[in-house]
Tab-separated table of N, CA and C in Angstrom:
chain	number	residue	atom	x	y	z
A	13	UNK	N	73.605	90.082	176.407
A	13	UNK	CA	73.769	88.658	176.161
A	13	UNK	C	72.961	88.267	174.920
A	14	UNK	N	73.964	87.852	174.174
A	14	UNK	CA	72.871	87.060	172.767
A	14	UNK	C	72.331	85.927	172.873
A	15	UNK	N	70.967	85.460	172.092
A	15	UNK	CA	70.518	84.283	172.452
A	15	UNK	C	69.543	84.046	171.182
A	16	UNK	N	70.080	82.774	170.870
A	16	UNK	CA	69.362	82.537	169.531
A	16	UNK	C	68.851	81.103	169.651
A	17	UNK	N	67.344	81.626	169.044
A	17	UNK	CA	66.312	80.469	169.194
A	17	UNK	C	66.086	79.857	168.068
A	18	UNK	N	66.306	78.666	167.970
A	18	UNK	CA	65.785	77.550	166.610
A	18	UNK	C	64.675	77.253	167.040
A	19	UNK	N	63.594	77.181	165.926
A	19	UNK	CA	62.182	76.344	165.577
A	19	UNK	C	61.934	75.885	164.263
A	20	UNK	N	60.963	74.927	164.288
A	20	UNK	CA	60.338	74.728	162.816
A	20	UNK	C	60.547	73.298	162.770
A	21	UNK	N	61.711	72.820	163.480
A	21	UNK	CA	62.211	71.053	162.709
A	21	UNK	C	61.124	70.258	163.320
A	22	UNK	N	61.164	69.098	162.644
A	22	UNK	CA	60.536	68.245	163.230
A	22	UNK	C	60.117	66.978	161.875
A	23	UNK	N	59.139	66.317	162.237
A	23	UNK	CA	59.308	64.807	161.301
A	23	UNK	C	58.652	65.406	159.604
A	24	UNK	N	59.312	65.158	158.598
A	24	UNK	CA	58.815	65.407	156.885
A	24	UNK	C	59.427	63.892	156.176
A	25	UNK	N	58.280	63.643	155.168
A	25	UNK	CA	58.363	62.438	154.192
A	25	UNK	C	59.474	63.330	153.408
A	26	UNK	N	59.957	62.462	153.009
A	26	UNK	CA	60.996	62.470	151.376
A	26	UNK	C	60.350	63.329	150.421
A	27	UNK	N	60.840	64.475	150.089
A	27	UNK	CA	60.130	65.328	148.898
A	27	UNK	C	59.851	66.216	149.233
A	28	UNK	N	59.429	66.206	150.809
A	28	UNK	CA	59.026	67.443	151.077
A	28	UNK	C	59.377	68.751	151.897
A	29	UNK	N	58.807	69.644	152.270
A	29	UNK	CA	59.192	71.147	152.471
A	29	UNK	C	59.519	70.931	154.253
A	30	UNK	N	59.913	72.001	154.980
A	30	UNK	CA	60.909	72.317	156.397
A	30	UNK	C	61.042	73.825	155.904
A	31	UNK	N	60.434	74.833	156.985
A	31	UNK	CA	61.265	76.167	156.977
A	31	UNK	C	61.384	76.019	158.684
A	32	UNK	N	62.595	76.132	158.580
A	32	UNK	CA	63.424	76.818	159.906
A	32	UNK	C	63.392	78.276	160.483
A	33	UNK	N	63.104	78.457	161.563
A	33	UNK	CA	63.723	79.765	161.869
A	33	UNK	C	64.489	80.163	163.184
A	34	UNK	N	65.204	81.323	163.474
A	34	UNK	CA	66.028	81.542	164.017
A	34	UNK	C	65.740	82.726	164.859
A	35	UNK	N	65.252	82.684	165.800
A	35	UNK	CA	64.786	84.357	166.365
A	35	UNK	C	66.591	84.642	167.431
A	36	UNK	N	66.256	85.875	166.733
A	36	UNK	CA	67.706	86.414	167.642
A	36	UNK	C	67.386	87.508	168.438
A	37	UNK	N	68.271	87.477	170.199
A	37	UNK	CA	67.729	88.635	171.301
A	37	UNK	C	69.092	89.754	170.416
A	38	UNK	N	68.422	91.058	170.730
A	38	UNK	CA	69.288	92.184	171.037
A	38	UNK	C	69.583	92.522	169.433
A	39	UNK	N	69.815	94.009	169.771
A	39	UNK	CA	69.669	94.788	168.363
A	39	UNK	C	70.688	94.877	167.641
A	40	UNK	N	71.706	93.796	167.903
A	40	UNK	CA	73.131	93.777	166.814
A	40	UNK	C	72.741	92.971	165.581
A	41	UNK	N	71.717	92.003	165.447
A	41	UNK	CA	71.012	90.974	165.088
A	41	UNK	C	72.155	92.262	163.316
A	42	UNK	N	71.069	92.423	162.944
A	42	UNK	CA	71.194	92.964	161.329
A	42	UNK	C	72.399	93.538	160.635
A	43	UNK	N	73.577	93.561	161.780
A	43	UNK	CA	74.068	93.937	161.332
A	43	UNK	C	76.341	93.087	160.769
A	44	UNK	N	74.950	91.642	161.491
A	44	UNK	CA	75.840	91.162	161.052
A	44	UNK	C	75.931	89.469	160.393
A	45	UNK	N	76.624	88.616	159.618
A	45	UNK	CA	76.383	87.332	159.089
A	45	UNK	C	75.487	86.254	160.215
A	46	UNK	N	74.636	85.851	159.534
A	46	UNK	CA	73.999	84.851	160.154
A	46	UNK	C	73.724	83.644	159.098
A	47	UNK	N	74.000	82.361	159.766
A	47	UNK	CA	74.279	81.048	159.156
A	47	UNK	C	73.701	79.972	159.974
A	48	UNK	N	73.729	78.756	159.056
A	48	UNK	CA	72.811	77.581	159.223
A	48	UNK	C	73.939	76.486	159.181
A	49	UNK	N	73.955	75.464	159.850
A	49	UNK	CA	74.865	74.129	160.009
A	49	UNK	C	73.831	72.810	160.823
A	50	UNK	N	74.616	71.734	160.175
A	50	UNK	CA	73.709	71.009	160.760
A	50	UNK	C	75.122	69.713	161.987
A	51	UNK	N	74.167	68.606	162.183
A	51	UNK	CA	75.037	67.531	163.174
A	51	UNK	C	75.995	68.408	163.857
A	52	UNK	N	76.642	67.211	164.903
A	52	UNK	CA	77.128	67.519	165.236
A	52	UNK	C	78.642	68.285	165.251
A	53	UNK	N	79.493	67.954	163.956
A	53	UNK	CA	80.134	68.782	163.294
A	53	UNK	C	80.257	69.809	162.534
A	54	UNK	N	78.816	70.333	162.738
A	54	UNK	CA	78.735	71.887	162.454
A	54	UNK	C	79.161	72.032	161.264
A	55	UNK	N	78.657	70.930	160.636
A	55	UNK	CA	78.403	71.260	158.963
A	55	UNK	C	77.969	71.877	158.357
A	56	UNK	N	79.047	72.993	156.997
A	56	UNK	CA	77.994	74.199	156.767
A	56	UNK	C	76.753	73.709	155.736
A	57	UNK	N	75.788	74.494	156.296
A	57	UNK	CA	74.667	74.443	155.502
A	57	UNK	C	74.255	75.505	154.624
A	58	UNK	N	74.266	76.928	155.305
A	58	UNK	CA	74.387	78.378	154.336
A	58	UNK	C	74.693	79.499	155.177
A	59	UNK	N	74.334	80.539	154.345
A	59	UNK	CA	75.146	81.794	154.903
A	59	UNK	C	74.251	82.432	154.650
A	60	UNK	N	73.876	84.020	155.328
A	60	UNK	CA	73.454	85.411	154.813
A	60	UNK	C	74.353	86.339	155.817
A	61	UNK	N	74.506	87.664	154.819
A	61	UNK	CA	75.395	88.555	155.171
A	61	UNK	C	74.186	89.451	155.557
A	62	UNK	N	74.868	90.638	156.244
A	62	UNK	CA	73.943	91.496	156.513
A	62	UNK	C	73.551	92.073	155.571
A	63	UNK	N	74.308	92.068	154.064
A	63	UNK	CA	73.169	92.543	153.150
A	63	UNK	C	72.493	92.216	152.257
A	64	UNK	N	72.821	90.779	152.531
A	64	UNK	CA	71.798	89.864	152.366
A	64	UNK	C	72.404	88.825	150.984
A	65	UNK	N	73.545	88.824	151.189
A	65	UNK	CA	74.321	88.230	150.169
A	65	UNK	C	74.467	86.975	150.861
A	66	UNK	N	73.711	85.563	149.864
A	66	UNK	CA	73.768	84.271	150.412
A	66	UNK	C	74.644	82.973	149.976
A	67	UNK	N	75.388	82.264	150.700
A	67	UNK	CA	76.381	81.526	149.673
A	67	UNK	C	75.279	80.176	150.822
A	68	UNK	N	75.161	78.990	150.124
A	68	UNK	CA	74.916	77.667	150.343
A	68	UNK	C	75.706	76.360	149.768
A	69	UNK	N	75.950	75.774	150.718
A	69	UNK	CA	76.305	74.594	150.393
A	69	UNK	C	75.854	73.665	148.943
A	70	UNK	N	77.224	73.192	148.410
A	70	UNK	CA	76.616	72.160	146.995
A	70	UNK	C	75.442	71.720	147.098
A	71	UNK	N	75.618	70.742	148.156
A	71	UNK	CA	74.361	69.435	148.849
A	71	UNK	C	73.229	70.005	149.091
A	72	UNK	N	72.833	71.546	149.200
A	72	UNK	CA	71.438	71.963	149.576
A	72	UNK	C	71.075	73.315	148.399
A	73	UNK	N	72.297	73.598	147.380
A	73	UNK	CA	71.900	75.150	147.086
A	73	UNK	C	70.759	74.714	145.811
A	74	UNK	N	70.522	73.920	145.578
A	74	UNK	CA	69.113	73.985	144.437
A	74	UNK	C	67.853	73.396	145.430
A	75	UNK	N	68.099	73.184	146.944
A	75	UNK	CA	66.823	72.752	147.450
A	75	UNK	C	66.391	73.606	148.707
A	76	UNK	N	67.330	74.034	149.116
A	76	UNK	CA	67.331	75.442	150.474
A	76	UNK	C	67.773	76.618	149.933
A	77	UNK	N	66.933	77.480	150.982
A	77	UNK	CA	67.236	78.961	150.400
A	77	UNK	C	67.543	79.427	151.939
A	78	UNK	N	68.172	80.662	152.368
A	78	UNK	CA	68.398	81.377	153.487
A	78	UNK	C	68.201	82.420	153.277
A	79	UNK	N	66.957	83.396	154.332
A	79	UNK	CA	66.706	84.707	154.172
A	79	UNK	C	66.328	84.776	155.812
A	80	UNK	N	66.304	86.686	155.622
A	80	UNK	CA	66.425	86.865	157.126
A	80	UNK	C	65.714	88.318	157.057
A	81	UNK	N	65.142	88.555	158.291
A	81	UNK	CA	63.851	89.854	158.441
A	81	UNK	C	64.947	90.175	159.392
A	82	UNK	N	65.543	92.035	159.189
A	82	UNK	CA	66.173	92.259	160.432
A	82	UNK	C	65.250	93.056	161.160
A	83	UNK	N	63.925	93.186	160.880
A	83	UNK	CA	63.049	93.737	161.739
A	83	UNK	C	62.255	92.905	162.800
A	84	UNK	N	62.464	91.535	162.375
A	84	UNK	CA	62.192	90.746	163.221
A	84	UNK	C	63.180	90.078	163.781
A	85	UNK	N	64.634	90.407	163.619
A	85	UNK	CA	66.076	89.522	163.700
A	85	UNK	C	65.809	88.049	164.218
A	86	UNK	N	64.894	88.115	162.862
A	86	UNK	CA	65.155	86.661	162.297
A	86	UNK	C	65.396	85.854	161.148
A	87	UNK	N	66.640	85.139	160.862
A	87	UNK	CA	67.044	84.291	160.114
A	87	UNK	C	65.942	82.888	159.850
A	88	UNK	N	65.760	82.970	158.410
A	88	UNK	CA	64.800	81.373	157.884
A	88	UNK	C	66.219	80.633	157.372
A	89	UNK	N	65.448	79.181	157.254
A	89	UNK	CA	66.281	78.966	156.222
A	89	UNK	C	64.941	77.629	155.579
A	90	UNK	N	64.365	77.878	154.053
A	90	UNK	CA	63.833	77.408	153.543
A	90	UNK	C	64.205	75.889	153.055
A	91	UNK	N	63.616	74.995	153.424
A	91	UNK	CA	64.143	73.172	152.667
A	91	UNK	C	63.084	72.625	151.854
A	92	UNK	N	63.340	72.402	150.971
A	92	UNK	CA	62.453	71.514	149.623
A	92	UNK	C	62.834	70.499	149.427
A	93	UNK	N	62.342	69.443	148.689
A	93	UNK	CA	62.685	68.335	148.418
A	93	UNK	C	63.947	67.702	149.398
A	94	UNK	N	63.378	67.670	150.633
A	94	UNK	CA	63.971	66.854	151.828
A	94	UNK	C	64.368	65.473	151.107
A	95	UNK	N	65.734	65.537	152.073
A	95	UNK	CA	65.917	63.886	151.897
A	95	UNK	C	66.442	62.984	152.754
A	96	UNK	N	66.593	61.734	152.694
A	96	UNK	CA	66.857	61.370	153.921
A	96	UNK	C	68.158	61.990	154.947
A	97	UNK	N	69.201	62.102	153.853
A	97	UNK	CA	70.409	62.071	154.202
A	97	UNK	C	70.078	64.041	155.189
A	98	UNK	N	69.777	64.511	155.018
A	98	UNK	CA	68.961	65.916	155.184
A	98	UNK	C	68.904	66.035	157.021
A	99	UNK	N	68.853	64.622	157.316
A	99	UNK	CA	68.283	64.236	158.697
A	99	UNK	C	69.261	64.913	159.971
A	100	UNK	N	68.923	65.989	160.440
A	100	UNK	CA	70.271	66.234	161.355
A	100	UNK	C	69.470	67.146	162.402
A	101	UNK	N	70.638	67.560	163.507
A	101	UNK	CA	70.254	68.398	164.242
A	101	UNK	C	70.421	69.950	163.343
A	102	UNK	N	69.915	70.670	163.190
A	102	UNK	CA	70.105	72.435	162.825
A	102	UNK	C	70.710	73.633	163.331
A	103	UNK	N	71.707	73.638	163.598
A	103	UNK	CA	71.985	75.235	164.645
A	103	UNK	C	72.110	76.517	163.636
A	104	UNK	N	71.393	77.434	164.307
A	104	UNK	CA	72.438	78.822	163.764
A	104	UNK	C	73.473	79.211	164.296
A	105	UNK	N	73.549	80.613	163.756
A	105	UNK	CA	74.866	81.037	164.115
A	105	UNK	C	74.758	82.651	163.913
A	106	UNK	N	75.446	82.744	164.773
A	106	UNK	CA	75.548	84.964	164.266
A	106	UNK	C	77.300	84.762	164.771
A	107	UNK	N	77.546	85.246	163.684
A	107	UNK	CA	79.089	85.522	163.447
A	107	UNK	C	79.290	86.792	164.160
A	108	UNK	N	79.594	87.290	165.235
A	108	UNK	CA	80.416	88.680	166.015
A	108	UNK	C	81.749	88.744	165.203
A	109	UNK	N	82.477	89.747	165.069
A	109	UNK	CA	83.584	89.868	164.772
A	109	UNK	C	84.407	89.138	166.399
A	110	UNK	N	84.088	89.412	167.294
A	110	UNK	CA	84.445	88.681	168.539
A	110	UNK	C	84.324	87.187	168.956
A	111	UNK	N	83.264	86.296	168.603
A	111	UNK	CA	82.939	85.320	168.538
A	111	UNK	C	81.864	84.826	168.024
A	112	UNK	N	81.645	83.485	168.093
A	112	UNK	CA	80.365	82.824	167.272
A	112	UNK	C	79.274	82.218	168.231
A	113	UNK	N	78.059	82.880	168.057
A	113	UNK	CA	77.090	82.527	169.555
A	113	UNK	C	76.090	81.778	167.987
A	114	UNK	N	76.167	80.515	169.205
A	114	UNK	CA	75.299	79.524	168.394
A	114	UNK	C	73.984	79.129	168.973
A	115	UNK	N	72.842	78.710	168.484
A	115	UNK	CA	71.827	78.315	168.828
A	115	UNK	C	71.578	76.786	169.956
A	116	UNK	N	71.078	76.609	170.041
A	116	UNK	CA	70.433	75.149	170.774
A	116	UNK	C	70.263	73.927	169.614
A	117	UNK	N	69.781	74.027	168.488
A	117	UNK	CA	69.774	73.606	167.973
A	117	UNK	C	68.080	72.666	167.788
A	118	UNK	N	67.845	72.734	166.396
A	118	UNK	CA	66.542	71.850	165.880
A	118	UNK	C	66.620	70.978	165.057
A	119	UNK	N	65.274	69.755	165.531
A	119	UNK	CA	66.163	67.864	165.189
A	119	UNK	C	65.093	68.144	163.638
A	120	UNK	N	65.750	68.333	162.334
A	120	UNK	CA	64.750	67.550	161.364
A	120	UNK	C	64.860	66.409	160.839
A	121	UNK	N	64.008	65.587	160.777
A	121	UNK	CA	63.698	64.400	160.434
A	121	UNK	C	63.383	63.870	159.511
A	122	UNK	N	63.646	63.450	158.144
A	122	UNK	CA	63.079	63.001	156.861
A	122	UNK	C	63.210	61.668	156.792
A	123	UNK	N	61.845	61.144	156.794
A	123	UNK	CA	61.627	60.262	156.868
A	123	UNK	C	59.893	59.678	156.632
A	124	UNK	N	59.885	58.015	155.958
A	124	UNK	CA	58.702	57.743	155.413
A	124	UNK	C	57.773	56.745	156.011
């Protein structure tokens, strides 16, 4: 059974930094895409492949970055210059070729 844990969100002023992370159970973790979305429409936010090839969204790719330790199968995803609009719930994601097991999800908050 896979099970993926969000941490990190929580309340940041305007301008400033949020790293997320993503701990994932069980040893398929590395070997396959893991991704970031936010609200409730599972808006994309970014991508990493298992080899580490990252595509991000317009709205975040000069202020978030996405990287991932498969020795710790865990997915970050780095935020800078927060902004309001920024404000959402967070889920990951590990793409199976079978299905998409998503996280619980983490609330960040930008705000002054």
């Amino acid at each position: 059974q896979v099970q993926l844990v969000e941490s990190g969100g929580g309340l940041v002023q305007p301008g400033g930094p949020l790293k997320l992370s993503c701990a994932a159970s069980g040893s398929i973790f590395r070997l396959y895409t893991m991704g970031w979305y936010r609200r409730e429409e599972r808006e994309f936010v970014a991508q990493i492949t298992s080899s580490g090839r990252t595509n991000l969204a317009d709205s975040v790719k000069d202020r978030f970055t996405i990287s991932r330790d498969n020795a710790k199968n865990t997915v970050y995803l780095q935020m800078n210059s927060l902004k309001p609009e920024d404000t959402a719930v967070y889920y990951c994601r590990l793409d199976l070729p079978s299905r998409y097991y998503w996280g619980q999800g983490t609330q960040v908050t930008v705000s002054s």
